[in-house]
CSV table of C-alpha atoms in Angstrom, one decimal:
chain,number,residue,atom,x,y,z
A,1065,UNK,CA,15.0,5.8,7.9
A,1066,UNK,CA,13.5,2.5,6.9
A,1067,UNK,CA,14.4,1.3,3.3
A,1068,UNK,CA,12.6,-1.7,1.8
A,1069,UNK,CA,14.1,-3.4,-1.2
A,1070,UNK,CA,12.6,-6.2,-3.3
A,1071,UNK,CA,14.5,-8.6,-5.6
A,1072,UNK,CA,14.0,-9.4,-8.4
A,1073,UNK,CA,12.1,-6.5,-9.9
A,1074,UNK,CA,10.5,-8.8,-12.5
A,1075,UNK,CA,10.1,-12.5,-12.8
A,1076,UNK,CA,8.7,-14.7,-15.6
A,1077,UNK,CA,8.2,-18.4,-15.0
A,1078,UNK,CA,6.3,-21.3,-16.5
A,1079,UNK,CA,3.2,-22.6,-14.8
A,1080,UNK,CA,3.9,-25.1,-12.0
A,1081,UNK,CA,7.2,-23.8,-10.8
A,1082,UNK,CA,7.8,-23.0,-7.2
A,1083,UNK,CA,9.3,-19.6,-6.7
A,1084,UNK,CA,10.7,-17.3,-4.1
A,1085,UNK,CA,10.3,-13.5,-3.8
A,1086,UNK,CA,12.8,-11.6,-1.7
A,1087,UNK,CA,12.3,-8.5,0.5
A,1088,UNK,CA,15.0,-6.8,2.6
A,1089,UNK,CA,14.7,-4.0,5.1
A,1090,UNK,CA,17.2,-1.8,6.9
A,1091,UNK,CA,15.5,-1.2,10.3
A,1092,UNK,CA,14.6,-4.2,12.3
A,1093,UNK,CA,12.4,-2.2,14.7
A,1094,UNK,CA,9.1,-3.2,13.0
A,1095,UNK,CA,5.7,-4.2,14.3
A,1096,UNK,CA,5.0,-6.5,11.4
A,1097,UNK,CA,5.8,-7.3,7.8
A,1098,UNK,CA,3.1,-7.6,5.2
A,1099,UNK,CA,2.9,-9.0,1.7
A,1100,UNK,CA,0.4,-7.6,-0.7
A,1101,UNK,CA,-0.6,-8.4,-4.2
A,1102,UNK,CA,-1.5,-5.7,-6.7
A,1103,UNK,CA,-3.3,-6.4,-10.0
A,1104,UNK,CA,-3.2,-3.8,-12.8
A,1105,UNK,CA,-5.6,-0.9,-12.2
A,1106,UNK,CA,-6.5,-2.2,-8.8
A,1107,UNK,CA,-5.6,-1.6,-5.2
A,1108,UNK,CA,-3.6,-3.8,-2.9
A,1109,UNK,CA,-4.8,-7.1,-1.5
A,1110,UNK,CA,-3.3,-8.2,1.8
A,1111,UNK,CA,-1.8,-11.8,1.4
A,1112,UNK,CA,0.1,-12.5,4.6
A,1113,UNK,CA,1.0,-10.6,7.8
A,1114,UNK,CA,3.8,-11.7,10.0
A,1115,UNK,CA,4.0,-10.1,13.4
A,1116,UNK,CA,7.5,-9.2,14.6
A,1117,UNK,CA,7.5,-12.0,17.1
A,1118,UNK,CA,6.6,-14.6,14.5
A,1119,UNK,CA,8.9,-16.4,12.0
A,1120,UNK,CA,6.4,-17.4,9.3
A,1121,UNK,CA,2.8,-17.4,8.1
A,1122,UNK,CA,1.1,-19.7,5.6
A,1123,UNK,CA,-2.0,-19.3,3.5
A,1124,UNK,CA,-2.8,-22.0,0.9
A,1125,UNK,CA,0.1,-22.1,-1.6
A,1126,UNK,CA,1.8,-19.1,0.0
A,1127,UNK,CA,4.3,-19.1,2.8
A,1128,UNK,CA,6.1,-16.0,4.1
A,1129,UNK,CA,9.0,-16.0,6.4
A,1130,UNK,CA,10.6,-13.3,8.5
A,1131,UNK,CA,14.1,-13.0,9.9
A,1132,UNK,CA,14.3,-9.7,11.7
A,1133,UNK,CA,18.0,-10.1,12.7
A,1134,UNK,CA,19.1,-10.2,9.0
A,1135,UNK,CA,16.4,-7.8,7.8
A,1136,UNK,CA,14.9,-10.3,5.4
A,1137,UNK,CA,11.5,-11.8,4.4
A,1138,UNK,CA,10.7,-14.2,1.7
A,1139,UNK,CA,7.4,-15.1,0.0
A,1140,UNK,CA,7.3,-18.6,-1.3
A,1141,UNK,CA,4.7,-19.5,-3.9
A,1142,UNK,CA,4.2,-23.2,-4.6
A,1143,UNK,CA,3.0,-24.6,-7.9
A,1144,UNK,CA,2.5,-21.3,-9.5
A,1145,UNK,CA,-0.5,-20.6,-11.8
A,1146,UNK,CA,-1.2,-18.0,-14.4
A,1147,UNK,CA,-3.7,-16.4,-12.0
A,1148,UNK,CA,-0.7,-15.6,-9.7
A,1149,UNK,CA,0.5,-13.1,-12.3
A,1150,UNK,CA,0.6,-9.7,-10.5
A,1151,UNK,CA,2.9,-7.3,-8.7
A,1152,UNK,CA,3.9,-8.4,-5.2
A,1153,UNK,CA,4.8,-5.8,-2.6
A,1154,UNK,CA,6.2,-6.2,0.8
A,1155,UNK,CA,5.8,-3.6,3.5
A,1156,UNK,CA,7.1,-3.1,7.0
A,1157,UNK,CA,4.9,-1.5,9.7
A,1158,UNK,CA,6.7,0.8,12.0
A,1159,UNK,CA,6.1,3.9,14.1
A,1160,UNK,CA,5.5,6.0,10.9
A,1161,UNK,CA,3.2,3.5,9.2
A,1162,UNK,CA,3.7,1.2,6.3
A,1163,UNK,CA,6.9,1.5,4.3
A,1164,UNK,CA,6.7,-0.3,0.9
A,1165,UNK,CA,9.2,-2.0,-1.3
A,1166,UNK,CA,9.1,-1.3,-5.0
A,1167,UNK,CA,7.6,-4.6,-5.8
A,1168,UNK,CA,8.3,-7.8,-7.9
A,1169,UNK,CA,6.3,-8.0,-11.1
A,1170,UNK,CA,5.5,-11.7,-11.6
A,1171,UNK,CA,4.3,-13.3,-14.8
A,1172,UNK,CA,3.3,-17.0,-14.9
A,1173,UNK,CA,2.8,-18.3,-18.4
A,1174,UNK,CA,0.9,-21.5,-19.3
B,411,UNK,CA,-18.4,-6.0,3.2
B,412,UNK,CA,-18.3,-3.2,0.6
B,413,UNK,CA,-14.5,-2.6,1.1
B,414,UNK,CA,-12.9,0.8,0.9
B,415,UNK,CA,-14.6,3.0,-1.7
B,416,UNK,CA,-12.8,5.7,-3.5
B,417,UNK,CA,-14.1,8.3,-6.0
B,418,UNK,CA,-13.6,9.2,-8.7
B,419,UNK,CA,-11.7,6.3,-10.3
B,420,UNK,CA,-10.1,8.5,-12.9
B,421,UNK,CA,-9.6,12.3,-12.9
B,422,UNK,CA,-8.1,14.3,-15.7
B,423,UNK,CA,-7.8,18.1,-15.2
B,424,UNK,CA,-5.7,21.0,-16.2
B,425,UNK,CA,-2.9,22.4,-14.2
B,426,UNK,CA,-4.0,25.0,-11.6
B,427,UNK,CA,-7.4,23.4,-11.0
B,428,UNK,CA,-8.5,22.2,-7.6
B,429,UNK,CA,-8.8,18.4,-7.3
B,430,UNK,CA,-10.7,16.6,-4.5
B,431,UNK,CA,-10.4,12.9,-4.0
B,432,UNK,CA,-12.8,11.0,-1.8
B,433,UNK,CA,-12.7,7.9,0.4
B,434,UNK,CA,-15.2,5.9,2.4
B,435,UNK,CA,-13.4,3.5,4.8
B,436,UNK,CA,-14.7,0.1,5.9
B,437,UNK,CA,-17.4,0.5,8.5
B,438,UNK,CA,-15.9,0.0,12.0
B,439,UNK,CA,-12.3,0.8,11.0
B,440,UNK,CA,-10.8,3.6,13.1
B,441,UNK,CA,-7.6,4.3,11.1
B,442,UNK,CA,-7.4,5.7,7.6
B,443,UNK,CA,-4.4,6.2,5.3
B,444,UNK,CA,-3.8,8.1,2.1
B,445,UNK,CA,-1.0,6.9,-0.2
B,446,UNK,CA,0.4,8.0,-3.5
B,447,UNK,CA,1.9,5.6,-6.1
B,448,UNK,CA,4.2,6.6,-8.9
B,449,UNK,CA,6.6,4.7,-11.1
B,450,UNK,CA,9.5,6.7,-9.8
B,451,UNK,CA,8.8,6.6,-6.0
B,452,UNK,CA,6.5,3.6,-5.6
B,453,UNK,CA,3.9,3.8,-2.8
B,454,UNK,CA,4.3,6.6,-0.3
B,455,UNK,CA,2.3,7.3,2.8
B,456,UNK,CA,0.9,10.9,2.7
B,457,UNK,CA,-1.2,11.1,5.9
B,458,UNK,CA,-2.7,8.9,8.6
B,459,UNK,CA,-5.8,9.5,10.6
B,460,UNK,CA,-6.8,7.7,13.8
B,461,UNK,CA,-10.4,8.2,15.2
B,462,UNK,CA,-10.8,11.1,12.6
B,463,UNK,CA,-7.7,12.9,13.9
B,464,UNK,CA,-4.6,13.5,11.7
B,465,UNK,CA,-1.8,11.7,13.4
B,466,UNK,CA,1.1,12.0,10.9
B,467,UNK,CA,1.1,14.2,7.9
B,468,UNK,CA,4.8,14.3,7.4
B,469,UNK,CA,4.4,12.6,4.0
B,470,UNK,CA,2.2,15.4,2.6
B,471,UNK,CA,4.5,16.9,-0.1
B,472,UNK,CA,3.5,20.5,0.0
B,473,UNK,CA,1.0,23.0,1.4
B,474,UNK,CA,-0.9,22.5,-1.8
B,475,UNK,CA,-2.1,19.2,-0.4
B,476,UNK,CA,-4.6,19.0,2.4
B,477,UNK,CA,-6.7,16.2,3.9
B,478,UNK,CA,-9.7,16.1,6.1
B,479,UNK,CA,-11.8,13.5,7.9
B,480,UNK,CA,-15.0,15.1,9.1
B,481,UNK,CA,-16.5,11.9,10.4
B,482,UNK,CA,-15.6,8.2,10.7
B,483,UNK,CA,-17.1,7.3,7.3
B,484,UNK,CA,-15.6,9.9,5.0
B,485,UNK,CA,-12.3,11.5,4.1
B,486,UNK,CA,-11.0,13.9,1.4
B,487,UNK,CA,-7.6,14.6,-0.1
B,488,UNK,CA,-7.5,18.0,-1.8
B,489,UNK,CA,-4.8,19.4,-4.1
B,490,UNK,CA,-5.0,23.2,-4.8
B,491,UNK,CA,-3.6,24.3,-7.2
B,492,UNK,CA,-2.7,21.0,-9.0
B,493,UNK,CA,0.5,20.6,-11.0
B,494,UNK,CA,1.5,18.0,-13.6
B,495,UNK,CA,3.9,16.4,-11.1
B,496,UNK,CA,1.0,15.5,-8.9
B,497,UNK,CA,-0.1,12.9,-11.5
B,498,UNK,CA,-0.2,9.5,-9.8
B,499,UNK,CA,-2.5,6.9,-8.4
B,500,UNK,CA,-3.8,7.9,-5.0
B,501,UNK,CA,-4.9,5.1,-2.7
B,502,UNK,CA,-7.0,5.2,0.5
B,503,UNK,CA,-6.7,2.4,3.0
B,504,UNK,CA,-8.3,1.6,6.4
B,505,UNK,CA,-7.9,-0.7,9.3
B,506,UNK,CA,-8.9,-1.3,12.9
B,507,UNK,CA,-6.1,-0.1,15.2
B,508,UNK,CA,-6.0,-1.3,18.7
B,509,UNK,CA,-3.1,-0.4,21.1
B,510,UNK,CA,-0.8,-3.4,21.4
B,511,UNK,CA,-2.3,-5.2,18.4
B,512,UNK,CA,-0.3,-5.2,15.2
B,513,UNK,CA,-2.2,-8.0,13.6
B,514,UNK,CA,-4.7,-6.1,11.5
B,515,UNK,CA,-3.9,-5.7,7.8
B,516,UNK,CA,-4.8,-2.5,5.9
B,517,UNK,CA,-7.5,-2.8,3.3
B,518,UNK,CA,-7.0,-0.7,0.2
B,519,UNK,CA,-9.5,0.9,-2.2
B,520,UNK,CA,-9.0,0.6,-6.0
B,521,UNK,CA,-7.4,4.1,-6.1
B,522,UNK,CA,-7.9,7.3,-8.1
B,523,UNK,CA,-5.8,7.7,-11.2
B,524,UNK,CA,-5.1,11.4,-11.4
B,525,UNK,CA,-3.7,13.1,-14.5
B,526,UNK,CA,-2.8,16.7,-14.5
B,527,UNK,CA,-2.3,18.2,-17.9
């Protein structure tokens, strides 16, 4: 059974810092890995999707990497801004659908 | 693009009552998912429809839960009778699923916050 873990559970950083969020999973038989952002009281917004054959994806200040052999993915956020404050979730897509991690709650203060 | 639309946004009801949550997926999407989010268990997949047909309902917690998708533009999740432990945020998501293509992200609604007293 797939288990997805995210570290750290919470992170508070000053504006401008570069930061890395970590995601690990136990079963490498995945179709893709996705990173989502969740704002309070809102649904999830898809940020990046890395297919199982890919190593990384980039969108603006965000870069996500995937290492299936070690069961790890990282989300790199460059030059963080207060507007980046949210909960970030990773999820693996497999035969039984999306399996989510418990998330990293990020706060970026001015 | 109106996005995935869920109603109601909030529901407060007493234990034992029937609860119906509604979802309108994005037009053109052929897959629909119901999730439940709690502090203790995070986000869990309850049921998955493809072309209006339930494909995997192994996440549905009990017989008290049922889901239907009568057409491509509407789905319901029903709880009868409801219990306090059903209190959670329920999300609906949709995507376009094509065999061999795993490059389509799921689009989520804003959820229904359910409180059972």
